[in-house]
Amino acid sequence: MPHASALLVIDMQNALVAIAHRAAETVAAITGLRERAKAAGVPVVTIQHQGDGMEAGTEGWRIVPELAPGADEAVVHKTSADSFLDTELDKTLKVLGVTEVVVTGFATEICVDTTARQALSHRYDLVLVADGHTTSHRSDTGEYASPKQSIAHHNEIFRHIDFPGRSIRVLPASEVDFAAA
């Protein structure tokens, strides 16, 4: 099967982006990737969480305007951190002939991490966009790592994770080359 990428945009919804660390920068990085993917004929798959506090149809549930999917783009609805669990994501990617997912979105240590690991388990190669995922604002003190530390930590983990038979890369948005696909 020839190499074929898809850009995954995870949970970039109004309510979540409103509480995101580096929200404007992350949205800008993903917007640039989306434009380049579309120009190269690479599919964009938007993943949208729904559940308590994120009820379908509400303003907070909607995708931020800069990343709103076009009519020709796939949208997958999920109810857990795992974008593959009880969704049409795997089927959608298979129909599109995808062999590699380029992962972006919110929240680094929850939905982005879980979806990236599940993509590997579903036999997709992985590109984690180092500056294309983010997490919530929070204090540098407390039980959680700071947003900056969490993002850096996850980027480093994926640089060193070993998953036999899978290609795993962590790249800044500027280095993701959809034309090479």
XYZ file of C-alpha atoms in Angstrom:
181
model
C 0.000 0.000 0.000
C 1.446 3.424 -0.922
C 2.200 5.941 1.805
C -0.764 8.269 2.411
C -1.209 10.809 5.207
C -4.231 12.375 6.857
C -4.228 15.372 9.178
C -6.162 14.756 12.409
C -7.501 17.842 14.185
C -8.593 16.726 17.649
C -11.077 18.646 19.826
C -10.263 22.166 18.667
C -13.650 23.300 19.940
C -14.649 26.722 21.259
C -14.960 25.700 24.932
C -11.628 23.864 24.917
C -9.621 26.412 22.935
C -10.906 29.052 25.387
C -8.967 27.314 28.184
C -5.954 26.297 26.099
C -2.334 27.228 26.678
C -0.895 28.991 23.602
C -4.329 28.869 21.992
C -3.666 31.417 19.221
C -0.294 29.885 18.335
C -1.690 26.348 18.251
C -4.691 27.347 16.135
C -2.345 29.190 13.740
C -0.032 26.165 13.425
C -2.954 23.823 12.711
C -4.553 26.304 10.291
C -1.313 26.425 8.299
C -1.112 22.622 8.275
C -4.740 22.379 7.148
C -4.122 24.735 4.243
C -0.995 22.828 3.175
C -2.726 19.457 3.529
C -5.671 20.552 1.417
C -3.345 22.035 -1.229
C -1.517 18.688 -1.407
C -4.744 16.662 -1.613
C -4.213 15.199 1.866
C -7.456 14.563 3.759
C -8.238 16.474 6.937
C -10.256 14.630 9.575
C -11.774 16.731 12.338
C -12.492 14.957 15.608
C -15.124 16.492 17.842
C -15.789 15.542 21.454
C -19.285 15.479 22.867
C -20.571 14.760 26.335
C -21.255 16.527 29.612
C -20.444 20.196 29.149
C -19.844 19.601 25.430
C -23.362 18.911 24.223
C -23.773 18.614 20.463
C -24.996 21.814 18.844
C -23.876 24.170 21.618
C -21.486 27.045 20.968
C -18.781 25.468 23.151
C -19.035 22.193 21.201
C -18.490 23.882 17.815
C -15.069 23.784 16.148
C -13.251 27.136 16.271
C -14.007 29.118 13.090
C -10.413 29.040 11.818
C -10.500 25.226 11.764
C -14.139 24.604 10.859
C -14.261 21.602 8.534
C -15.327 22.065 4.951
C -18.249 20.174 3.462
C -15.814 17.737 1.830
C -13.968 16.928 5.074
C -14.675 14.047 7.418
C -15.876 14.776 10.952
C -15.710 12.057 13.601
C -17.640 12.429 16.856
C -16.266 10.828 19.994
C -17.261 10.490 23.636
C -13.938 9.483 25.189
C -10.265 10.448 25.042
C -9.729 7.720 22.435
C -10.738 8.997 18.993
C -10.891 5.383 17.756
C -13.126 3.948 20.511
C -16.692 3.408 19.300
C -16.223 5.876 16.406
C -15.897 5.755 12.643
C -12.272 7.013 12.668
C -10.551 3.765 11.696
C -13.124 3.056 8.984
C -12.823 6.633 7.663
C -9.027 6.400 7.481
C -9.164 3.020 5.761
C -11.668 4.270 3.154
C -9.303 7.201 2.479
C -6.370 4.788 2.099
C -4.459 6.438 4.962
C -1.278 4.817 6.294
C -0.005 7.729 8.446
C -1.777 10.169 10.738
C -0.484 13.659 11.467
C -1.823 14.405 14.944
C -2.747 17.847 16.279
C -5.200 19.219 18.810
C -6.292 19.411 22.453
C -5.453 18.131 25.136
C -1.870 16.945 24.948
C -1.901 14.452 27.810
C -5.420 13.171 27.298
C -7.016 13.031 23.836
C -3.893 13.736 21.781
C -1.781 11.168 23.624
C -4.510 8.523 23.702
C -5.381 8.948 20.015
C -1.716 8.921 18.950
C -1.055 5.677 20.831
C -4.239 4.095 19.505
C -3.262 5.100 15.959
C -0.069 3.090 16.414
C -2.075 0.125 17.738
C -4.325 0.406 14.687
C -1.170 0.114 12.524
C -0.871 3.725 11.362
C 2.449 5.524 11.173
C 2.482 8.673 13.279
C 3.606 12.268 13.071
C 3.012 14.215 16.283
C 3.128 17.916 15.449
C 5.310 19.325 18.229
C 3.780 22.810 18.142
C 0.349 21.645 16.977
C -1.006 20.277 20.247
C -1.762 21.970 23.527
C -3.332 21.534 26.919
C -5.269 23.623 29.420
C -3.967 26.650 31.283
C -2.904 25.775 34.816
C -0.576 26.911 37.504
C 3.082 25.958 37.452
C 2.548 24.780 41.015
C 0.374 21.879 41.977
C 0.126 18.237 41.091
C 0.066 18.629 37.318
C 3.006 19.558 35.147
C 2.831 23.045 33.710
C 1.387 23.237 30.182
C 4.840 23.944 28.734
C 6.326 20.957 30.601
C 3.468 18.658 29.602
C 3.805 19.503 25.911
C 7.601 19.104 26.012
C 7.271 15.846 27.979
C 4.882 14.286 25.470
C 6.960 15.415 22.502
C 9.984 13.762 24.080
C 8.118 10.547 24.904
C 7.000 10.188 21.291
C 10.542 10.858 20.068
C 11.665 7.778 22.009
C 8.666 5.454 22.029
C 9.360 2.121 20.369
C 6.551 0.605 18.372
C 7.725 -2.220 16.075
C 6.859 -1.774 12.435
C 5.647 1.801 12.843
C 7.302 5.063 11.858
C 7.013 7.680 14.602
C 8.174 11.246 14.094
C 7.791 14.416 16.143
C 8.057 17.457 13.893
C 7.290 21.157 14.154
C 4.464 22.218 11.842
C 6.954 23.955 9.549
C 8.697 20.616 8.844
C 5.593 18.537 8.035
C 5.834 17.910 4.298
C 2.531 16.805 2.816
C 3.957 17.027 -0.695
C 6.314 14.146 0.177
C 3.272 11.959 0.795
